[in-house]
Coordinates of C-alpha atoms in Angstrom, one line a residue:
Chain F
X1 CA 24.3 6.6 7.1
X2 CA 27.0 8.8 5.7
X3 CA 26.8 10.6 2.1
X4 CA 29.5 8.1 0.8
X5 CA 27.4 4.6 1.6
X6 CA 24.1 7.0 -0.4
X7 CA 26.5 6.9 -3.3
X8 CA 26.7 3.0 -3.6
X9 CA 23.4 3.2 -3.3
X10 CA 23.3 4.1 -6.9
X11 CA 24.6 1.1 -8.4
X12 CA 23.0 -2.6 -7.8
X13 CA 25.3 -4.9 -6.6
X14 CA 24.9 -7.6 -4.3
X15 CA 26.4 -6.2 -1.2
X16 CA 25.0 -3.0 -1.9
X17 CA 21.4 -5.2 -1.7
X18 CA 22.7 -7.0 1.4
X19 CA 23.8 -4.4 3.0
X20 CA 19.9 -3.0 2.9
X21 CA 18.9 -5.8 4.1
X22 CA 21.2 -5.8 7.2
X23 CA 20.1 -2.5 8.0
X24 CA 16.8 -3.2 7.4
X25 CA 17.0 -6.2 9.9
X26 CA 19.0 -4.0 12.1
X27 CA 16.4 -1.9 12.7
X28 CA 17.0 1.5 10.6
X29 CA 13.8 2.8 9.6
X30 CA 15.8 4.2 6.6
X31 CA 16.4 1.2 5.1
X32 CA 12.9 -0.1 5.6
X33 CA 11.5 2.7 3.8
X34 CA 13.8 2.5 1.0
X35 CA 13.4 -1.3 0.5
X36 CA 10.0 -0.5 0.0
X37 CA 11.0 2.0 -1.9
X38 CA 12.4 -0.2 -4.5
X39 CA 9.6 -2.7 -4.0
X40 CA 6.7 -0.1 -5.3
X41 CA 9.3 1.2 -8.2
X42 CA 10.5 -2.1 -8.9
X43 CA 13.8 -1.5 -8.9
X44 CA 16.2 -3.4 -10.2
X45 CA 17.6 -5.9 -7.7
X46 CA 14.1 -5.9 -5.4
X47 CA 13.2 -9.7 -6.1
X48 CA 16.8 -10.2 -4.5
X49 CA 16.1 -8.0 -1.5
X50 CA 12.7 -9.7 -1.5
X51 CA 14.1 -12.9 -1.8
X52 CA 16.8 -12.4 1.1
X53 CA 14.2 -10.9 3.7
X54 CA 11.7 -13.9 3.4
X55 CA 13.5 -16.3 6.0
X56 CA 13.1 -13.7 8.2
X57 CA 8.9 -13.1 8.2
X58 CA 6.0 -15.6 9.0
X59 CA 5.9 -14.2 12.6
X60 CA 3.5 -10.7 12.2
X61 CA 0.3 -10.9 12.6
X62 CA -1.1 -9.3 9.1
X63 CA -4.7 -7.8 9.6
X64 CA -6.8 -5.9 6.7
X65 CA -8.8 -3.2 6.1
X66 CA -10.8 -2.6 3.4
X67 CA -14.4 -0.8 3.1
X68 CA -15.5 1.8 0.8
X69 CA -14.0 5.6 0.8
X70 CA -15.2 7.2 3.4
X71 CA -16.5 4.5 5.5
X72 CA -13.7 5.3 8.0
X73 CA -11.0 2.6 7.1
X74 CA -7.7 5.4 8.1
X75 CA -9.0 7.0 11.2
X76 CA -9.9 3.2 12.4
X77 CA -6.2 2.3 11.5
X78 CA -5.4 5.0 13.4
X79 CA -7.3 3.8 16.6
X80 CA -6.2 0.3 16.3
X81 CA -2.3 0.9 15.7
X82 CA -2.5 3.0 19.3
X83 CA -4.6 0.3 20.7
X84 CA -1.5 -2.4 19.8
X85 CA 1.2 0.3 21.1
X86 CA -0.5 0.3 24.1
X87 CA -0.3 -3.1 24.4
X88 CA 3.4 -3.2 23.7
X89 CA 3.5 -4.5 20.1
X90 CA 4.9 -2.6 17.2
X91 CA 2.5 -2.0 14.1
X92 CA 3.2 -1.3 10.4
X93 CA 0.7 0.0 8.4
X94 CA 0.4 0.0 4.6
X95 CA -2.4 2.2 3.3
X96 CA -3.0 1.8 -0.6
X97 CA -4.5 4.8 -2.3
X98 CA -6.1 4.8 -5.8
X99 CA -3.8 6.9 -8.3
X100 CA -5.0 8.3 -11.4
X101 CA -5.1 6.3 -14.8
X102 CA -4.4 9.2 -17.2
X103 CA -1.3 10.6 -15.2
X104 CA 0.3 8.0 -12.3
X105 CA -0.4 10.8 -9.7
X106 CA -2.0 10.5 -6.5
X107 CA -2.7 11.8 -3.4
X108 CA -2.2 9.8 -0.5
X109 CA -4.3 10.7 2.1
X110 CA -4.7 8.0 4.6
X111 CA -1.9 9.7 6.9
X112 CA -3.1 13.0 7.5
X113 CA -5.8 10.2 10.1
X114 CA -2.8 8.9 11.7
X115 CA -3.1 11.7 14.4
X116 CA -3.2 9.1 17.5
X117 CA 0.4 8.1 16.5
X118 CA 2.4 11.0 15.7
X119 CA 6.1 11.1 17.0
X120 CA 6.2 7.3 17.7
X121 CA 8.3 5.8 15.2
X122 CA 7.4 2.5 16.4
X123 CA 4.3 3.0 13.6
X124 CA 5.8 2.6 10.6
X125 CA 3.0 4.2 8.3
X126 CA 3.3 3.5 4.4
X127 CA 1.0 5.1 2.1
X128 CA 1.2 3.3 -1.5
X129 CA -0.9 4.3 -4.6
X130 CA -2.3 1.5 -7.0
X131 CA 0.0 2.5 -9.7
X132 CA -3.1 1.2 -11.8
X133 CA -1.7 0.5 -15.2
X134 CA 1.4 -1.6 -13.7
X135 CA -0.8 -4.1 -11.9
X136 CA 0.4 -6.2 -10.2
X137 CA -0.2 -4.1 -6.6
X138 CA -0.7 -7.2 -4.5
X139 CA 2.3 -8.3 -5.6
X140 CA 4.0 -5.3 -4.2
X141 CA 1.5 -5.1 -1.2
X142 CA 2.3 -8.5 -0.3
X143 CA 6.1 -8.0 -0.4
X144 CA 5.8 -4.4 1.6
X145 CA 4.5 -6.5 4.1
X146 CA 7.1 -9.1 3.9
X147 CA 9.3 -5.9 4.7
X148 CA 7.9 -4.6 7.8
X149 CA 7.5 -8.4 9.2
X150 CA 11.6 -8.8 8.4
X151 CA 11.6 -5.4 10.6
X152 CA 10.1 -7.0 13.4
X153 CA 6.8 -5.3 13.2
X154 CA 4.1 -7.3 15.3
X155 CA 1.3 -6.6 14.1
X156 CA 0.8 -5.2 10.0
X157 CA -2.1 -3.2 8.9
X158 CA -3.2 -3.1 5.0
X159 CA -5.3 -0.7 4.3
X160 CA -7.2 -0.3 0.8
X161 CA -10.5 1.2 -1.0
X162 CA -12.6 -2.2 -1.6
X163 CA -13.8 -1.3 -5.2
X164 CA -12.1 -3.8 -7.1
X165 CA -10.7 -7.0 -8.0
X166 CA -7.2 -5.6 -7.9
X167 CA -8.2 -4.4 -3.8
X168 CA -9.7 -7.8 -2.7
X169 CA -6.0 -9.7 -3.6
X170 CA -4.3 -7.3 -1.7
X171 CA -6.9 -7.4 1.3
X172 CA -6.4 -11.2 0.5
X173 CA -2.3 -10.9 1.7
X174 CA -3.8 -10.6 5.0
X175 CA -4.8 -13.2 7.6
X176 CA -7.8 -11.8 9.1
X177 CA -10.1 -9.4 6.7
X178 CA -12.2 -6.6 8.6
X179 CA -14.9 -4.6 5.6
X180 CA -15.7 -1.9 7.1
X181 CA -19.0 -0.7 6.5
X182 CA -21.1 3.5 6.8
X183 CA -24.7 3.1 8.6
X184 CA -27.7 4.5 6.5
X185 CA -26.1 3.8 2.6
X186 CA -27.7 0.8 1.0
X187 CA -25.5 1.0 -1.6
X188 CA -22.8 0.2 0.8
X189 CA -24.1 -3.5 1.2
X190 CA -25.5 -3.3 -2.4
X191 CA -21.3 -3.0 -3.1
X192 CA -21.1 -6.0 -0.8
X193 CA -22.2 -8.5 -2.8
X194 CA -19.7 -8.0 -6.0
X195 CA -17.1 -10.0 -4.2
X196 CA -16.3 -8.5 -0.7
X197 CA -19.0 -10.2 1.2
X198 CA -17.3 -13.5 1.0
X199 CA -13.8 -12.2 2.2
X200 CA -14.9 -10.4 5.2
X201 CA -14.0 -11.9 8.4
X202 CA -15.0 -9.1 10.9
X203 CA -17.9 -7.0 9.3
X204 CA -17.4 -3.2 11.5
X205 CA -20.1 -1.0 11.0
X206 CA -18.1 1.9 11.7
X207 CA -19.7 5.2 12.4
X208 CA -22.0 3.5 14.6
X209 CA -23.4 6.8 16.5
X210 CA -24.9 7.8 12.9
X211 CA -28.7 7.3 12.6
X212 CA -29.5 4.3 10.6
X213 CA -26.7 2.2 12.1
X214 CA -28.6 -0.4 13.5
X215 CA -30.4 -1.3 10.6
X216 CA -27.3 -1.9 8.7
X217 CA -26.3 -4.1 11.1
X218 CA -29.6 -6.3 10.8
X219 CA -28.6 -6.3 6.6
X220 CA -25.5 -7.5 7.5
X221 CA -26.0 -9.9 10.1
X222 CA -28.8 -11.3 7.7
X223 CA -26.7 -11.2 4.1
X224 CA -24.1 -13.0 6.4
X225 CA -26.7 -15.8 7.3
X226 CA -28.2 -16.1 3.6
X227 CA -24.5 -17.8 3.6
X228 CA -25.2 -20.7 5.7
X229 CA -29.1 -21.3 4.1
X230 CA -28.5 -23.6 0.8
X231 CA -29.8 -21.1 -1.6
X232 CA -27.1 -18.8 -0.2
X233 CA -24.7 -21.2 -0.8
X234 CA -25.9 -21.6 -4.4
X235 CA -25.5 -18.0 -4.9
X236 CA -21.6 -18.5 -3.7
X237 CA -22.0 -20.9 -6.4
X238 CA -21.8 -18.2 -8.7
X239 CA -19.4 -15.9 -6.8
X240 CA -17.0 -19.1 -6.7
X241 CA -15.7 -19.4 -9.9
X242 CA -14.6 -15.6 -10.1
X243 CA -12.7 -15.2 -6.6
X244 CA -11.6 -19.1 -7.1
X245 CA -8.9 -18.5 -9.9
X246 CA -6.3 -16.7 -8.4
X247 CA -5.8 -18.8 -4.9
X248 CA -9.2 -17.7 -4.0
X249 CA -10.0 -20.8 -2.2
X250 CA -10.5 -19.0 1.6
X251 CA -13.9 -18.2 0.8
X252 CA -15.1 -20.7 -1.1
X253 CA -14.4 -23.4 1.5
X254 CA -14.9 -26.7 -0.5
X255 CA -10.7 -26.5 -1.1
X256 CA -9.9 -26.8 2.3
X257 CA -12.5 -28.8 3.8
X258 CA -10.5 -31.6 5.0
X259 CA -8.4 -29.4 7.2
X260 CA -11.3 -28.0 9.4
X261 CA -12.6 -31.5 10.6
X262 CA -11.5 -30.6 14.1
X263 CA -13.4 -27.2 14.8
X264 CA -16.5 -27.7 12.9
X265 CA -18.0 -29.3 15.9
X266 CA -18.4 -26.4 18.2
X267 CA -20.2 -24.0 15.6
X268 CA -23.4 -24.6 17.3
X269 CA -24.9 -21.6 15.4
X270 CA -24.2 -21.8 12.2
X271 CA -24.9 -24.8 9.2
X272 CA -21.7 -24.0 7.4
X273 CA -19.9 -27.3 7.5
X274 CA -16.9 -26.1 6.1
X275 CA -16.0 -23.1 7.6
X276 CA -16.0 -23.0 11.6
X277 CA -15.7 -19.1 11.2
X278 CA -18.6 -16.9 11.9
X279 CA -18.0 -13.8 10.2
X280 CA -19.0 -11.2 13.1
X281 CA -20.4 -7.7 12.8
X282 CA -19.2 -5.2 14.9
X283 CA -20.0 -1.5 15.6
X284 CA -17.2 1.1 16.2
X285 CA -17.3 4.8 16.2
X286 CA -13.5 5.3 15.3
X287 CA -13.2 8.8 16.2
X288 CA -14.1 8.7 19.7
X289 CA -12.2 4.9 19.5
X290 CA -15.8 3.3 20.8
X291 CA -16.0 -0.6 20.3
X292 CA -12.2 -1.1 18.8
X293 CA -10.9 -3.0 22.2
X294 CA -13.6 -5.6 20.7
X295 CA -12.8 -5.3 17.8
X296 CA -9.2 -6.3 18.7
X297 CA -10.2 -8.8 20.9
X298 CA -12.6 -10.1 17.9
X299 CA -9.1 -10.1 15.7
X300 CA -7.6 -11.7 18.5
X301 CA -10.3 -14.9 18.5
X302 CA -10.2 -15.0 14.6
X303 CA -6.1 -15.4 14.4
X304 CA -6.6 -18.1 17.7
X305 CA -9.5 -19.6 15.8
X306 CA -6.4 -19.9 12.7
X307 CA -4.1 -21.0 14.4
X308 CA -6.2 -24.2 15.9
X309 CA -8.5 -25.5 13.1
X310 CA -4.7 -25.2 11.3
X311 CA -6.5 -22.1 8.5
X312 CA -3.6 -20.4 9.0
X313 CA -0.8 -22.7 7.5
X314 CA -3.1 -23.4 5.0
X315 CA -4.2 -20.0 4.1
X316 CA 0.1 -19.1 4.2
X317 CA 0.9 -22.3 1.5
X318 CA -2.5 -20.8 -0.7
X319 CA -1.0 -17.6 -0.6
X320 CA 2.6 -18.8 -1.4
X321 CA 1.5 -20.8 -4.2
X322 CA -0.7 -17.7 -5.8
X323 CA 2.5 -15.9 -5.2
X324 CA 4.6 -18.6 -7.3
X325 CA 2.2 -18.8 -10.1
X326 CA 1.8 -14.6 -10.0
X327 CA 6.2 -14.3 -10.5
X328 CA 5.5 -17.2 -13.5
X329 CA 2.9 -15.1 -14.8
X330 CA 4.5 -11.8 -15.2
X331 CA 8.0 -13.4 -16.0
X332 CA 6.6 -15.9 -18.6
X333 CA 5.1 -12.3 -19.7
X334 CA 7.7 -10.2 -20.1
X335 CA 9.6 -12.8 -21.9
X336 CA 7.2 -13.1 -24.1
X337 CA 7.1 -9.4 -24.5
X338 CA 10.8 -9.0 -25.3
X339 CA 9.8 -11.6 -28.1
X340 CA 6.8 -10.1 -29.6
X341 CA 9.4 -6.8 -29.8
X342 CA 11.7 -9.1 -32.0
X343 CA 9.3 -10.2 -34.5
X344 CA 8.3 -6.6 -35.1
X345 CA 5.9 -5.7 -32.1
X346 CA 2.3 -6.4 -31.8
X347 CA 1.1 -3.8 -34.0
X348 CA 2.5 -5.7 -37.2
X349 CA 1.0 -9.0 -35.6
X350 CA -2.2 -7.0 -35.5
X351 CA -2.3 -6.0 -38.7
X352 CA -1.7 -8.9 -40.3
X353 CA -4.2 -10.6 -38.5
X354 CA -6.3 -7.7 -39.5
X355 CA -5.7 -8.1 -43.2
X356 CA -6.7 -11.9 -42.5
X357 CA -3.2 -13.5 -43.6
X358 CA -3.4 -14.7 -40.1
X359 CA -5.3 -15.4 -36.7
X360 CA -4.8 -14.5 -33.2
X361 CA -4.4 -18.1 -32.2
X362 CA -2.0 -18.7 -34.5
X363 CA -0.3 -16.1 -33.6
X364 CA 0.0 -17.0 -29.6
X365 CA 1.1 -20.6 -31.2
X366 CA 4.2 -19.6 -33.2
X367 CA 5.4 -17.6 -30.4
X368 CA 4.9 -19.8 -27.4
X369 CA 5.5 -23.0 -29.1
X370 CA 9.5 -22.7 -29.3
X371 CA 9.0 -21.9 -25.1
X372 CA 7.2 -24.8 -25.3
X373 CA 9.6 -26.9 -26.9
X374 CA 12.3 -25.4 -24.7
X375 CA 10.7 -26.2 -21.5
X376 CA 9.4 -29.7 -22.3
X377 CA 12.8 -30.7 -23.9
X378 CA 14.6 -29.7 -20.2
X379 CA 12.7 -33.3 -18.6
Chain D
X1 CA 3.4 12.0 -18.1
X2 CA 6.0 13.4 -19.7
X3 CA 7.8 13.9 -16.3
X4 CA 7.2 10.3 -15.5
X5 CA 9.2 9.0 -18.4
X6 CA 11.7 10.9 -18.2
X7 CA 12.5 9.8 -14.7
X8 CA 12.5 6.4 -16.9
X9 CA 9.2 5.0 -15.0
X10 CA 10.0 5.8 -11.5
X11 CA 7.0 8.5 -10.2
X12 CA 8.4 11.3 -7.9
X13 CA 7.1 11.4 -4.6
X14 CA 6.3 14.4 -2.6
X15 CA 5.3 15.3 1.1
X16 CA 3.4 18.4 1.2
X17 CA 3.7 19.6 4.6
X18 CA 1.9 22.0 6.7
X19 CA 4.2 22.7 9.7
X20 CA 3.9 24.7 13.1
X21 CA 0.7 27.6 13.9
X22 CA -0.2 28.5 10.9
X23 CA -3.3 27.3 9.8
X24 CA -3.6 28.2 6.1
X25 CA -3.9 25.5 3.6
X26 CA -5.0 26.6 0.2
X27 CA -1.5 26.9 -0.9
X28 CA -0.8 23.3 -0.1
X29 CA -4.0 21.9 -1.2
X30 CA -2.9 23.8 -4.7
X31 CA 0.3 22.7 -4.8
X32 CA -0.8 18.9 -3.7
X33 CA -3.3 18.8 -6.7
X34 CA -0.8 20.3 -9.0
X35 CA 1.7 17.6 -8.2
X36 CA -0.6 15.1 -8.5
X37 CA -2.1 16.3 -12.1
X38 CA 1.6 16.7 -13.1
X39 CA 1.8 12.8 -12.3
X40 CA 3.8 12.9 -9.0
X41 CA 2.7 10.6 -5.8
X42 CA 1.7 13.3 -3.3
X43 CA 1.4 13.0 0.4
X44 CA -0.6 15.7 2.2
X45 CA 0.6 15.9 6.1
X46 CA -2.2 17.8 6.9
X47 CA -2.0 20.7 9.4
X48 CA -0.5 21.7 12.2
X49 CA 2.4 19.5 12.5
X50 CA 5.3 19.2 14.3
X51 CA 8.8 19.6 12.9
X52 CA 9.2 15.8 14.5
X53 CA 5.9 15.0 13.0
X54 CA 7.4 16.2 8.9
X55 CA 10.4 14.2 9.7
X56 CA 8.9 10.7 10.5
X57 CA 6.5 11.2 7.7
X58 CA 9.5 12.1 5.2
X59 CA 11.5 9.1 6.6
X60 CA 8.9 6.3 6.3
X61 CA 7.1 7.6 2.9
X62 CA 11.1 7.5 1.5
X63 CA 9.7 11.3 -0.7
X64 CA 12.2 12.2 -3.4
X65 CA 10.6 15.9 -1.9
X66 CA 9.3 17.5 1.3
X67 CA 8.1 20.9 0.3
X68 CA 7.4 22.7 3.3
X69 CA 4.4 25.5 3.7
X70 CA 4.6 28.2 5.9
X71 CA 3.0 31.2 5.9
X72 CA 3.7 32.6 9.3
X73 CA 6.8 33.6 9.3
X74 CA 8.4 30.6 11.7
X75 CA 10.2 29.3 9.0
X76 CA 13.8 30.2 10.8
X77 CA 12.4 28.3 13.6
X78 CA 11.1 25.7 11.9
X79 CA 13.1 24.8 9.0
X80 CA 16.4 24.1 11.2
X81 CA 14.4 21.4 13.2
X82 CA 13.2 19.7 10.0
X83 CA 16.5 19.6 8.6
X84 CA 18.3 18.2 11.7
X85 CA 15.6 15.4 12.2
X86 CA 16.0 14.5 8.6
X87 CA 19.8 14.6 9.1
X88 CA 19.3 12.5 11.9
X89 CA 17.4 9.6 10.1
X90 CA 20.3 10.0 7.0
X91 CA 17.4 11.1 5.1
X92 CA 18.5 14.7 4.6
X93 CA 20.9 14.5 1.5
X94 CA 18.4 12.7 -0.7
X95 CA 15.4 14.5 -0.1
X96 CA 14.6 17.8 -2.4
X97 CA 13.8 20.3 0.4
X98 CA 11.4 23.4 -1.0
X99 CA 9.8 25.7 1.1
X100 CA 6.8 27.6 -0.1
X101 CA 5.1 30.5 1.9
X102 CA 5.5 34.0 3.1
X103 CA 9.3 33.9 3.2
X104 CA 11.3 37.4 3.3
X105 CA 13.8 38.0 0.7
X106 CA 16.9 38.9 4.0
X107 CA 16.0 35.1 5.1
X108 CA 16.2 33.2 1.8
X109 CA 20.1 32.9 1.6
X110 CA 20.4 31.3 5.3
X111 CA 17.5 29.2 4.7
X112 CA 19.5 27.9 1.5
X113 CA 22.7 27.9 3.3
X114 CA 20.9 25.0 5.9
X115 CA 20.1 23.3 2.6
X116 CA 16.5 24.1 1.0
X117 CA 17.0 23.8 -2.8
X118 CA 14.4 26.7 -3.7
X119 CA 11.5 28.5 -2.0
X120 CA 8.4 30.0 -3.9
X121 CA 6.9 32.9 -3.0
X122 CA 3.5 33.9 -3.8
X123 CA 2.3 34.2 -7.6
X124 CA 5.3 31.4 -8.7
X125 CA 3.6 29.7 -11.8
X126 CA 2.3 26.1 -11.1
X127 CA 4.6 25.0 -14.4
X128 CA 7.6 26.6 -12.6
X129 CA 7.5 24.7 -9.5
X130 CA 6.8 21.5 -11.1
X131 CA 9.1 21.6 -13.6
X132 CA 11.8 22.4 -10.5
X133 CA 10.7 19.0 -9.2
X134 CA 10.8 17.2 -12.2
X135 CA 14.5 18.1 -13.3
X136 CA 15.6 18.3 -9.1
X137 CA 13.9 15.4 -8.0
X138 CA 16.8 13.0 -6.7
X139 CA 17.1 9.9 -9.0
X140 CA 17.7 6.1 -8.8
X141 CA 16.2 4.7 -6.3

């Protein structure tokens, strides 16, 4: 790339944007990290790069990682992404960091594990930060990853701290979910239960060598199986209607049950009807790299297991159509930003509300309804 | 904040790296936290990297900067490889290069002759070096 094509750069036209593209699906690491670039900033003309890159994904392999900090989540990446170069495949790894809600900073740490893979460009290793106050961060996890499958990466990492709401959708992006777990720390599996529990495919206790590491395996393997018993399943009950909203139907299997008619014979061990999956719980020590060959292999059976009981189309349409109502969302949002800013802004709103000439309802009314109108006077 | 805005919402984003022998990190660990406070997006390399090492990290995080510690005194060793790789990748003109460190005063106008914007020697004030970034930091991305 020459000084003079940096300079176009500057302005957003079209070709400028296809031109990215191109380069991006020629294989320039350059243009992969600046599309990304202008995913995280939001720059203008990213929905169009976005747009033009999706006909060329759906053929990566998407794994992720979540766990709490600590736990071992980058050094694991680490192992696994030389694991898959040894095999042959290329990896790109997207490693979300929490970023401070007073100032936007961060510091992105997850690379300084990436030691296994230094030099080989062939890792394409993206640290993001959560941007908190934007939201929105699956949004832009999911569409990093779009990126780096449009490269031609086989296999794509997410990595992120599992505290939150916000983490489980972007661990959600991914087809196969490993939580990663630290032996002796009951607070680890207390943190479990608020949501993460359900999403895990392949439970690692990581650190495995630690003292106490077997008995956080038997809490696993037994919140796992409180799953199948019915009272478990009430308790999901509960869990359901939170995760359920935004397209959180993978866990909660009742949505899909009709799709899994095939492979719910052969789960000999388990009473869960819907689901043929048995989340599995693993033990890795990821600095010495003990146990991730099964835990690859374990990945391995989980996309296969996908592929055959037909999860995985299903879980890619889910995801789609969370995606399509996410862009209506936040563009139905802004609009209705811009408008609130021509009637005044919502502090005026507020205080009339607040000097009761008004009501919050009423409010929302006057300013959708002429949306409304507009959108039910188009059929 | 303040820098934040001004940059109209885009957040500046920095590689700190630690490159070659030298095994002293405070500096960077400073520098990193300043960055971060000051509301940039900071990427510690961690230490004892290779010049090749800086480059692909530079190239795939897309930094606005890559401010390079050394205290050792390898910098006219170092510092030419870093630039070429980055050259290399077409990453070189849009990247602020700073260099931080030990750095003699008959070295500095080579070392911005290959194309380091500024180096800071010991006792720069934090607000100096971030303010540097904040006006420097190339835009419009």
């Amino acid at each position: 790339m020459t000084s003079a094509d940096r300079e176009i750069e500057t302005d957003t036209d079209d070709s400028e944007h296809a031109e990215l593209v191109a380069e991006l699906l020629d294989g320039r690491h350059r243009a992969l990290a600046r599309v990304i670039t202008k995913i995280e900033n939001r720059a203008p003309g990213y929905r169009e790069i976005v747009s033009r890159l999706h006909e060329h994904t759906g053929s990566a392999s998407v794994v992720g990682i979540t766990g709490s900090p600590g736990a071992g989540k980058s050094t694991l990446v680490d192992k696994l992404a030389k694991a898959y170069r040894d095999r042959g495949e290329t990896v790109g790894v997207i490693a979300v960091d929490p970023s401070s809600p007073y100032t936007g900073g961060a510091v992105l740490g997850d690379r300084i594990r990436m030691a296994s893979n230094v030099g080989d460009m062939e890792v394409f290793f993206r640290s993001m930060s959560a941007r908190g106050s934007l939201g929105g961060l699956s949004t832009a996890t999911s569409d990093a990853v779009k990126a780096l499958d449009a490269f031609g990466k086989d296999r794509v990492i997410v990595e992120t701290v599992g505290a939150g709401q916000n983490e489980v959708d972007v661990v959600k992006t991914a087809e196969t979910v490993c939580v990663l777990v630290q032996p002796g720390s009951g607070d680890d599996v207390q943190m479990l239960k608020a949501g993460i529990l359900e999403i895990g495919d392949v439970f690692v206790v990581n650190k495995a060598d630690m003292d106490g590491a077997q008995q956080t395996v038997a809490e696993l393997e037994e919140m796992l199986h409180m799953r199948d018993e019915p009272t478990g399943g009430l308790q999901m009950g509960h869990h359901g209607p939170l995760s359920d909203g935004p397209g959180g139907a993978s866990s909660n299997g009742t949505g899909d049950a009709g799709a899994t008619e095939a492979g719910a014979s052969e789960t000999a061990t388990g009473g869960s009807e819907d689901d043929g999956w048995e989340p599995e719980v693993l033990e890795t020590v990821a600095t010495d790299g003990t146990g991730v060959e099964t835990l690859i292999e374990t990945v391995g059976q989980h996309r296969d297991y996908l592929v055959e009981s037909g999860d995985l189309d299903a879980h890619a349409r889910t995801r789609y159509a969370e995606e399509i109502r996410q862009h209506l969302r936040a563009d139905t949002a802004a609009l209705l930003e811009e408008e609130l800013v021509a009637r005044g802004g919502v502090d005026t709103l507020a205080e009339r509300v607040f000097a009761r000439k008004t009501d919050p309802y009423t409010v929302a009314d006057e300013i959708v309804g002429p949306l409304a109108d507009c959108l039910r006077r188009e059929e | 904040m303040s820098t934040q805005q001004e940059q109209g919402g885009r957040t500046i984003r920095c590689l700190i790296a630690k490159v070659g022998l030298d095994g002293h990190d405070r500096g960077a660990h400073v520098i990193a936290r300043a960055f971060r406070d000051a509301g940039f997006e900071v990427i510690y390399s961690g230490l004892h990297r290779a010049p090749d090492e800086i480059v692909q990290a530079a190239v795939q995080e897309d930094v606005d900067v890559l401010g390079i510690s050394i205290l050792s005194g390898a910098h006219n060793t170092l510092v030419p490889k870093i630039v070429s790789g980055l050259e290399e990748y077409g990453a070189f003109e849009d990247t602020l290069l700073l260099l931080g460190g030990i750095v003699p005063d008959e070295d500095r106008a080579e070392l911005k002759e290959l194309g380091v914007a500024e180096i800071f020697g010991p006792g720069t004030p934090m607000e100096e070096t971030i303010e540097f970034v904040a006006e420097n930091a190339p835009a419009n991305r």
